[in-house]
PDB file of C-alpha atoms in Angstrom:
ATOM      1  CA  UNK Z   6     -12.183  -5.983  12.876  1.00 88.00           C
ATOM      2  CA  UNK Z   7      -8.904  -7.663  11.555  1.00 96.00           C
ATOM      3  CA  UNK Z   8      -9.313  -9.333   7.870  1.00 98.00           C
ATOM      4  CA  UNK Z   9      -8.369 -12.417   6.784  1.00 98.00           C
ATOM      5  CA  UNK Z  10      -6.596 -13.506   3.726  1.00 98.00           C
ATOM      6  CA  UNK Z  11      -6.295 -17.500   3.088  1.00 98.00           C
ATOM      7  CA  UNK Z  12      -3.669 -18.040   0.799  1.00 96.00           C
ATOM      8  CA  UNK Z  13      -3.934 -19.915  -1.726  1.00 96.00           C
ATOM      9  CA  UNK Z  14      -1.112 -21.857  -1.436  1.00 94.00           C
ATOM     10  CA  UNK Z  15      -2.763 -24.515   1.054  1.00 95.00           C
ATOM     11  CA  UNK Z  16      -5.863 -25.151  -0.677  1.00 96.00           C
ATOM     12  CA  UNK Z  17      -6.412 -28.687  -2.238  1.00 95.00           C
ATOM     13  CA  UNK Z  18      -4.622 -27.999  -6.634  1.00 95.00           C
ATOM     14  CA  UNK Z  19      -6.798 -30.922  -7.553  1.00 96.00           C
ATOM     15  CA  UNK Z  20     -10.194 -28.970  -6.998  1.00 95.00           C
ATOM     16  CA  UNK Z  21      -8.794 -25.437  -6.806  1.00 96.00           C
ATOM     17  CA  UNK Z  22     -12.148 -24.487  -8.530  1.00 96.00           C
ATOM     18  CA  UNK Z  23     -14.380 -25.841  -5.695  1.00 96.00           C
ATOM     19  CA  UNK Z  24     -11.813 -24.690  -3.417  1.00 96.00           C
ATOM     20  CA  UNK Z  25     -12.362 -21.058  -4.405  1.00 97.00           C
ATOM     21  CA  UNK Z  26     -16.137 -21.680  -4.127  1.00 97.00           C
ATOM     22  CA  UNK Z  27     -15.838 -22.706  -0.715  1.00 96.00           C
ATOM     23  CA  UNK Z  28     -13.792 -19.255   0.487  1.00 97.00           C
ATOM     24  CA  UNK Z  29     -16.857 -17.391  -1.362  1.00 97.00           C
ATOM     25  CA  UNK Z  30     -19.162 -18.769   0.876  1.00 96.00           C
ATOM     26  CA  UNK Z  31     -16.674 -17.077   4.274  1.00 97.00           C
ATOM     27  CA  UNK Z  32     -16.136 -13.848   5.397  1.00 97.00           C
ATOM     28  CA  UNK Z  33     -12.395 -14.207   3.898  1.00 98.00           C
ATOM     29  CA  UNK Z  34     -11.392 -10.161   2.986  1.00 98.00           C
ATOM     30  CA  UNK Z  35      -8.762 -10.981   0.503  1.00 98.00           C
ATOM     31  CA  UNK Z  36      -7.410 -14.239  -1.562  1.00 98.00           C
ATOM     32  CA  UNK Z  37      -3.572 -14.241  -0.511  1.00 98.00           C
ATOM     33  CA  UNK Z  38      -1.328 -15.733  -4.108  1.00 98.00           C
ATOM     34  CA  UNK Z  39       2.136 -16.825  -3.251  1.00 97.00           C
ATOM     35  CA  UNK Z  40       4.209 -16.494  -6.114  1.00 97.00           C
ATOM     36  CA  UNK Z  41       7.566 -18.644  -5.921  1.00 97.00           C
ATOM     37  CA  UNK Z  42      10.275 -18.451  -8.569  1.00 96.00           C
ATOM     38  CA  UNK Z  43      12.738 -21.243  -7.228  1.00 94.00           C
ATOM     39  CA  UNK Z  44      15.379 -18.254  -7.289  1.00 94.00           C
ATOM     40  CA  UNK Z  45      14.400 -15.627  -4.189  1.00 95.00           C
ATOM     41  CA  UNK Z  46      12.786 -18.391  -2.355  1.00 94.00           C
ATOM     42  CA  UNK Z  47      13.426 -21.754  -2.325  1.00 90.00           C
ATOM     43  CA  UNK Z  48      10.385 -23.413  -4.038  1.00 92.00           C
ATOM     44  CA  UNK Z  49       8.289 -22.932  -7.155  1.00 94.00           C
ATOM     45  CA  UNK Z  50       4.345 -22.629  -6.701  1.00 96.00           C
ATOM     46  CA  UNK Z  51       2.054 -21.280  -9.632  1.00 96.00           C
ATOM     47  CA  UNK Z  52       2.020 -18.040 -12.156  1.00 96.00           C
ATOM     48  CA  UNK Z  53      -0.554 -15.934 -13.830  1.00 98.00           C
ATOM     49  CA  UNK Z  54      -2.499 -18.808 -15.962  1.00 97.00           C
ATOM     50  CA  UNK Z  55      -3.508 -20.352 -12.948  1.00 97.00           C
ATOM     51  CA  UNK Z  56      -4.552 -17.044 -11.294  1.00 98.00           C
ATOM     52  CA  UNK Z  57      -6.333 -15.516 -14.499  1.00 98.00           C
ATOM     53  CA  UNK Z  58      -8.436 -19.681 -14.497  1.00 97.00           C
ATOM     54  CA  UNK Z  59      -9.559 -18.661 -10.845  1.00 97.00           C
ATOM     55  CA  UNK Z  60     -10.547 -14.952 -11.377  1.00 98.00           C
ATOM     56  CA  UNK Z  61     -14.233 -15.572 -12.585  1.00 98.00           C
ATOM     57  CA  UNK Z  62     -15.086 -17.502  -9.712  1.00 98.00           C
ATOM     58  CA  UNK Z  63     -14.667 -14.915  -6.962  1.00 98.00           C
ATOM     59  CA  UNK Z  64     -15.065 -11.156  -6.712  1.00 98.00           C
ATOM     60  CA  UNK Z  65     -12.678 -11.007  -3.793  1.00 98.00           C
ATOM     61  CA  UNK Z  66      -9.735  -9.450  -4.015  1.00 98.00           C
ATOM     62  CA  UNK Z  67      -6.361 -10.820  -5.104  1.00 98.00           C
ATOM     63  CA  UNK Z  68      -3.266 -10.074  -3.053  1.00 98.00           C
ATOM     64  CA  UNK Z  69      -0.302 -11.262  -5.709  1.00 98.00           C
ATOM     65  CA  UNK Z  70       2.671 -12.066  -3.622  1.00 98.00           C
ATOM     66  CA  UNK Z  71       5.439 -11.639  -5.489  1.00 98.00           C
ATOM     67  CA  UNK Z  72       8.886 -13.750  -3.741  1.00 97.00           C
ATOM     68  CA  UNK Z  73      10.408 -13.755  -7.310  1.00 97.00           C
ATOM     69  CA  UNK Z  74      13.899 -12.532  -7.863  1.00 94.00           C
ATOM     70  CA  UNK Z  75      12.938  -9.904 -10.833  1.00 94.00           C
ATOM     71  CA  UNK Z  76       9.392  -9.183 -10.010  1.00 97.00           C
ATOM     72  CA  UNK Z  77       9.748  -6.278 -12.392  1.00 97.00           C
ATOM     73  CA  UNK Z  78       9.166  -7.499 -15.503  1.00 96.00           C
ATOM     74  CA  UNK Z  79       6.016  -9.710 -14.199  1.00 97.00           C
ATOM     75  CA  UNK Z  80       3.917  -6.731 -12.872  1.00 98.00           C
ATOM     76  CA  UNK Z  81       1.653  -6.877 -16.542  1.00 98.00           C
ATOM     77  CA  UNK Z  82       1.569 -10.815 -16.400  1.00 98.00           C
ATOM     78  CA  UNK Z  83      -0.080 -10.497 -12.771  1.00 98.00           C
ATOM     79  CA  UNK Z  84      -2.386  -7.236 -13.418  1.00 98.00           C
ATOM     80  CA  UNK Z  85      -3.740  -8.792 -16.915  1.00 98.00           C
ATOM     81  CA  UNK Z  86      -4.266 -12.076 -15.154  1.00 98.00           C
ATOM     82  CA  UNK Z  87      -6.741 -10.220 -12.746  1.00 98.00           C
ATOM     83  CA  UNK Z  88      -4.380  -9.632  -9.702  1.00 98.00           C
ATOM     84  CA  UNK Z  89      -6.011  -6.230  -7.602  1.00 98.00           C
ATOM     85  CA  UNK Z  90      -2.971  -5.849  -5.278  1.00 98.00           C
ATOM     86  CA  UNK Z  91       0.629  -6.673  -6.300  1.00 98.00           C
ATOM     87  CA  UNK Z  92       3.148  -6.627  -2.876  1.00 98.00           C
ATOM     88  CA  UNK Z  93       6.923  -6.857  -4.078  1.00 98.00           C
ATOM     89  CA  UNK Z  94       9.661  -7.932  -1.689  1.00 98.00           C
ATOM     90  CA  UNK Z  95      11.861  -4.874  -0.377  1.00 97.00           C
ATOM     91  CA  UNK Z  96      14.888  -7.192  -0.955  1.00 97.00           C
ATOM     92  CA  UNK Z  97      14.046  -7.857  -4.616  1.00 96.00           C
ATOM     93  CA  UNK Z  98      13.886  -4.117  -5.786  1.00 97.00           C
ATOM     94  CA  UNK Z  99      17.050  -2.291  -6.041  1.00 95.00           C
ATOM     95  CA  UNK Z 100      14.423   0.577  -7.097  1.00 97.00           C
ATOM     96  CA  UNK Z 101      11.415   0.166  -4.926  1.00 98.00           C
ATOM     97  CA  UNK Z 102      10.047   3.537  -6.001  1.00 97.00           C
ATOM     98  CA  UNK Z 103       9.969   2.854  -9.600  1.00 98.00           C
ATOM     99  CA  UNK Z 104       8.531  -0.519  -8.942  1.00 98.00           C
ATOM    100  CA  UNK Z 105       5.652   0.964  -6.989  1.00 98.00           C
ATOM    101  CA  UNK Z 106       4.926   3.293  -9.425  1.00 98.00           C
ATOM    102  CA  UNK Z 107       4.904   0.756 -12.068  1.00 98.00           C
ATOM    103  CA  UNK Z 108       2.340  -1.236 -10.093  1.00 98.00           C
ATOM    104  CA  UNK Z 109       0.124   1.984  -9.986  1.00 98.00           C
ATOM    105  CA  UNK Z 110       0.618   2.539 -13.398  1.00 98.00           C
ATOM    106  CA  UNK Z 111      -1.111  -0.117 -14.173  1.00 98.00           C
ATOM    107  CA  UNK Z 112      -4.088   0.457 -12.294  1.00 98.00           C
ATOM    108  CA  UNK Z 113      -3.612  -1.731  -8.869  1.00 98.00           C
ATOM    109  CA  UNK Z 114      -2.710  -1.097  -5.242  1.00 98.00           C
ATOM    110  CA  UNK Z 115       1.070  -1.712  -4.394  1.00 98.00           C
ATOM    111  CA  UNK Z 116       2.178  -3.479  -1.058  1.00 98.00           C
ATOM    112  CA  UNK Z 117       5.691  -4.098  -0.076  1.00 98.00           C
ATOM    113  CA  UNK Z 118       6.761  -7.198   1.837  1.00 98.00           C
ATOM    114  CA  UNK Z 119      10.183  -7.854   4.077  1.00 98.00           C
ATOM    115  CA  UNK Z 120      11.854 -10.397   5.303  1.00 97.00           C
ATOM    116  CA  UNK Z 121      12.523 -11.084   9.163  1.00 97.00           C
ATOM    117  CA  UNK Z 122      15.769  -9.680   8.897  1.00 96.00           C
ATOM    118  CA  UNK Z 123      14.687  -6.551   6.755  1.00 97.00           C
ATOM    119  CA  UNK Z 124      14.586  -3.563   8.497  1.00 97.00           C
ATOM    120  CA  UNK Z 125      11.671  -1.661   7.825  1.00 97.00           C
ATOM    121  CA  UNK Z 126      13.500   1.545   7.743  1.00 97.00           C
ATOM    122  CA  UNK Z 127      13.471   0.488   3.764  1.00 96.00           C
ATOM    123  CA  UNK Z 128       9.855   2.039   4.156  1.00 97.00           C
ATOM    124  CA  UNK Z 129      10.933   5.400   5.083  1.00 94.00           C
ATOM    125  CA  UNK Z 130      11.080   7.052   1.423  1.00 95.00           C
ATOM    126  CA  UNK Z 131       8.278   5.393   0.194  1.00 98.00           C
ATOM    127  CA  UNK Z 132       6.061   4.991   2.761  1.00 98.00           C
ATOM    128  CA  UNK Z 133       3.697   7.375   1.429  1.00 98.00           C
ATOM    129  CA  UNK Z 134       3.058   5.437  -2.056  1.00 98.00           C
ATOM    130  CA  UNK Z 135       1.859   2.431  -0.415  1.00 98.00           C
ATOM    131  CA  UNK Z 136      -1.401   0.648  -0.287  1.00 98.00           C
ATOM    132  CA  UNK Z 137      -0.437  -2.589   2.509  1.00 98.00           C
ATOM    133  CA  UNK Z 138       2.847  -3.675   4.302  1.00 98.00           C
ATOM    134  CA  UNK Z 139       3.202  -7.231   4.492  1.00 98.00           C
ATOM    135  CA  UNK Z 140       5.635  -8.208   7.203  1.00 98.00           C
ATOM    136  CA  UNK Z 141       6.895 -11.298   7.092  1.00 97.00           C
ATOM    137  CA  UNK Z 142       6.947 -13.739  10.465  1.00 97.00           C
ATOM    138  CA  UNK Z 143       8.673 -16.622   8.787  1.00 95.00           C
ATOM    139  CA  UNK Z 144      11.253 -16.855   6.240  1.00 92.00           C
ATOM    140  CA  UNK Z 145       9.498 -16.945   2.674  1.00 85.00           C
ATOM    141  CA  UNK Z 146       9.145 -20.135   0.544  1.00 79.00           C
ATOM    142  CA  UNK Z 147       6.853 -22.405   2.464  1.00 72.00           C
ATOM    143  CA  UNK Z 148       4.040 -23.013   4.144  1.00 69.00           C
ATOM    144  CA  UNK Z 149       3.094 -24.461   8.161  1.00 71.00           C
ATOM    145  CA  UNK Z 150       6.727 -22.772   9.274  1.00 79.00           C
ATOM    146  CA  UNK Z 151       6.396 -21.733  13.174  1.00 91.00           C
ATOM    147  CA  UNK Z 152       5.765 -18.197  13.824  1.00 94.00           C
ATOM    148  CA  UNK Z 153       8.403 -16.285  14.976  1.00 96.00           C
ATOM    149  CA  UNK Z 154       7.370 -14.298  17.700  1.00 96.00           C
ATOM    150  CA  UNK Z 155      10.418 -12.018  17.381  1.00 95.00           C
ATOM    151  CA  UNK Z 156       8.700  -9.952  15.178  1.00 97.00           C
ATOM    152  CA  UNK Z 157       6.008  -8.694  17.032  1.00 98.00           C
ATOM    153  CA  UNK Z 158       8.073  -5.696  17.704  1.00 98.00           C
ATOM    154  CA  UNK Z 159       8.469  -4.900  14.327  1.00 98.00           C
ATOM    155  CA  UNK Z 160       4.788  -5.191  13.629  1.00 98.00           C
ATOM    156  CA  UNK Z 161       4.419  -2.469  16.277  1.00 98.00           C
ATOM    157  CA  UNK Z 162       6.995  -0.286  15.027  1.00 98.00           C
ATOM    158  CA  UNK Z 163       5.384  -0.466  11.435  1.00 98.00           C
ATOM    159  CA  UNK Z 164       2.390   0.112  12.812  1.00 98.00           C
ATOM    160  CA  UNK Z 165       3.343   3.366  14.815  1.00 98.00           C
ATOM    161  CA  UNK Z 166       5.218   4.481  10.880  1.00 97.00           C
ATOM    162  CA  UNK Z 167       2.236   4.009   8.959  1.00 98.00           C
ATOM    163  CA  UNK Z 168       0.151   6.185  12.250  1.00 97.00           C
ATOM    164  CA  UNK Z 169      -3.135   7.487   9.739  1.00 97.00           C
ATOM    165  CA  UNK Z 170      -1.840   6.920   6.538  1.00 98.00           C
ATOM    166  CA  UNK Z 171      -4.496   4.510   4.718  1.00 97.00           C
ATOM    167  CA  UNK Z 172      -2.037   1.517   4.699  1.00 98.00           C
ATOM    168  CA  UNK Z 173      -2.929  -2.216   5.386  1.00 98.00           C
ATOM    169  CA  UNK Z 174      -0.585  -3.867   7.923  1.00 98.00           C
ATOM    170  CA  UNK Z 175      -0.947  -7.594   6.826  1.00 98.00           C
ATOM    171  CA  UNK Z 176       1.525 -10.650   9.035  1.00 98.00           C
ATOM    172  CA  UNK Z 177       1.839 -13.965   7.245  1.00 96.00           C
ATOM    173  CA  UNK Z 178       3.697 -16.704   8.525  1.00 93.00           C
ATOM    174  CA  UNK Z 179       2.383 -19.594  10.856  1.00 94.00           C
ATOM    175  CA  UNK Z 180      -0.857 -17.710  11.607  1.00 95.00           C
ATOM    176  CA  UNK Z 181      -3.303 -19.921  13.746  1.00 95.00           C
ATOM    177  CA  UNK Z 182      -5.344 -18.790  16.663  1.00 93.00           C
ATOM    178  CA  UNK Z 183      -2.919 -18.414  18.919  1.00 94.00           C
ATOM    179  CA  UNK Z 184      -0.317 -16.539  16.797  1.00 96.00           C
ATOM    180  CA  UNK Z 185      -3.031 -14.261  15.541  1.00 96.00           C
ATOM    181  CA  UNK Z 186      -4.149 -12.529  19.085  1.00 96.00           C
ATOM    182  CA  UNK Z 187       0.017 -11.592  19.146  1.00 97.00           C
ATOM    183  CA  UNK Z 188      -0.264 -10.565  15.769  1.00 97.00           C
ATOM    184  CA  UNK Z 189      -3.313  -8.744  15.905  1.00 97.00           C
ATOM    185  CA  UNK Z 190      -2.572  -7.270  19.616  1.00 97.00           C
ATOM    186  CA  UNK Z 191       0.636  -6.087  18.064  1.00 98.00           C
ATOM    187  CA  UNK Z 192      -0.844  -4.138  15.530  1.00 98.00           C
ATOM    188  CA  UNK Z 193      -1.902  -6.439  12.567  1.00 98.00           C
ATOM    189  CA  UNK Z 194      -4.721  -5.154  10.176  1.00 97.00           C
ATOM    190  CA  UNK Z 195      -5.056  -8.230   7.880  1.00 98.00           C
ATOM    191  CA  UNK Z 196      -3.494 -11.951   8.843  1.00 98.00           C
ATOM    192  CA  UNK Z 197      -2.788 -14.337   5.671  1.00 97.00           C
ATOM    193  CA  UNK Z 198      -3.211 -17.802   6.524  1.00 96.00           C
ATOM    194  CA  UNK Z 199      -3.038 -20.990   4.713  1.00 94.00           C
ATOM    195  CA  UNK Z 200      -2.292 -24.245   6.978  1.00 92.00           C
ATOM    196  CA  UNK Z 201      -4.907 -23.094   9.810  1.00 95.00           C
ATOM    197  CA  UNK Z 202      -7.810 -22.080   6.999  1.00 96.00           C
ATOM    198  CA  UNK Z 203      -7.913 -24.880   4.718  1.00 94.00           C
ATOM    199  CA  UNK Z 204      -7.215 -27.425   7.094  1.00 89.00           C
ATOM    200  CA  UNK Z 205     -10.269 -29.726   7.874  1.00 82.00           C
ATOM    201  CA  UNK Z 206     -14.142 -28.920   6.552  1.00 86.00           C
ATOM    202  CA  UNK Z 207     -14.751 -25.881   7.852  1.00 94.00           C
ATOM    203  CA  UNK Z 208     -12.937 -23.124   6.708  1.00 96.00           C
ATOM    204  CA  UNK Z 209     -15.612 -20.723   7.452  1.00 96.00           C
ATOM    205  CA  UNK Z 210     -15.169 -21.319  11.164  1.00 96.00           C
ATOM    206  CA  UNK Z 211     -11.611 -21.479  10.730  1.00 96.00           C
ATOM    207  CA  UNK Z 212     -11.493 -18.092   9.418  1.00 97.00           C
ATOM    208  CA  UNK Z 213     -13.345 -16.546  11.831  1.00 95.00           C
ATOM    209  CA  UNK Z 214     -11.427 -18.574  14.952  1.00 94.00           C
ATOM    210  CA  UNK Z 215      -8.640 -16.065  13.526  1.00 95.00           C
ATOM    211  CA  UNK Z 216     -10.373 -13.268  13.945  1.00 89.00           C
TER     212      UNK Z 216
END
């Protein structure tokens, strides 16, 4: 069965601490963090402090997405702070091997995330180091963007490059039910979603309308 990671970014700031409690009480697999630096992407979201205030309320896993221009030298800040899995952007890592060793280094599971207009033939020499692919079905830096269904083929061709390596395929970008059953039929393992999971009372049902 596909997993489901909400991310973060759509959940109500004010009450982030009651928002948390509510995902404990889903199925959600995974807690998707989107971290913006104003400089890759467009916008500025949140850091470590505010993921290291949410890590004692949950024992699901964190996913720390990292659209920051020098993600680097903010692989400790995001391990210490309680992150499980940090996924670095292809584009931002003129050496992606080192950086995914770095991330295993310190004792977490490395993903790597690209752009639409990233060829996943950036995989090819690394493939074998990684924990999750995150491919991207909107461009990066906000959230409730349409999903662009031009990248179902990709999904499928990462899909077929991973074959039975343990690797998590993961799509984000303007997941709902609709998009998901492409996503998923295309080859998805994991779906983040953010718009379609926090909005309204039920995010329980939500989450599993995804599914």
């Amino acid at each position: 069965m596909v997993r489901i990671a909400p991310s973060l970014l759509a959940a109500n700031f004010a009450d982030l601490k009651n928002e948390i409690l509510r995902i404990n009480k889903t199925r959600a697999d995974m807690l998707h963090l989107d971290i913006m630096d104003g400089n890759f992407v467009p916008n500025l979201t949140f850091g470590p402090v505010v993921i290291k205030s949410i890590r004692p309320y949950t024992n699901i896993p964190f996913d720390a997405h990292l659209m920051v221009q020098n993600p680097d030298k903010m692989l400790e800040w995001f391990a210490l702070a309680g992150a499980d899995i940090i996924t670095v952007h292809a584009e931002a890592c003129p050496q992606l091997d080192k950086t995914i060793d770095a991330i295993h280094t310190l004792g977490l599971k490395a993903g790597v995330a690209l752009n639409p207009s990233t060829s996943e033939s950036v995989l090819k020499y690394v493939i074998d180091k990684l924990d999750l692919i995150l491919v991207m079905t909107v461009n990066p830096g906000f959230g409730g963007q349409k999903f662009m269904e031009g990248q179902l083929e990709k999904i499928t061709r990462v899909k077929k490059l991973i074959g039975n390596r343990d690797i998590i395929l993961s799509v984000d970008g303007g997941i709902n039910p609709m998009t998901s059953a492409m996503a998923i039929a295309a080859g998805a393992d994991m779906l983040v979603a953010g718009t379609a999971i926090f909005s309204g009372d039920d995010i329980a049902n939500n989450i599993e309308a995804l599914r």
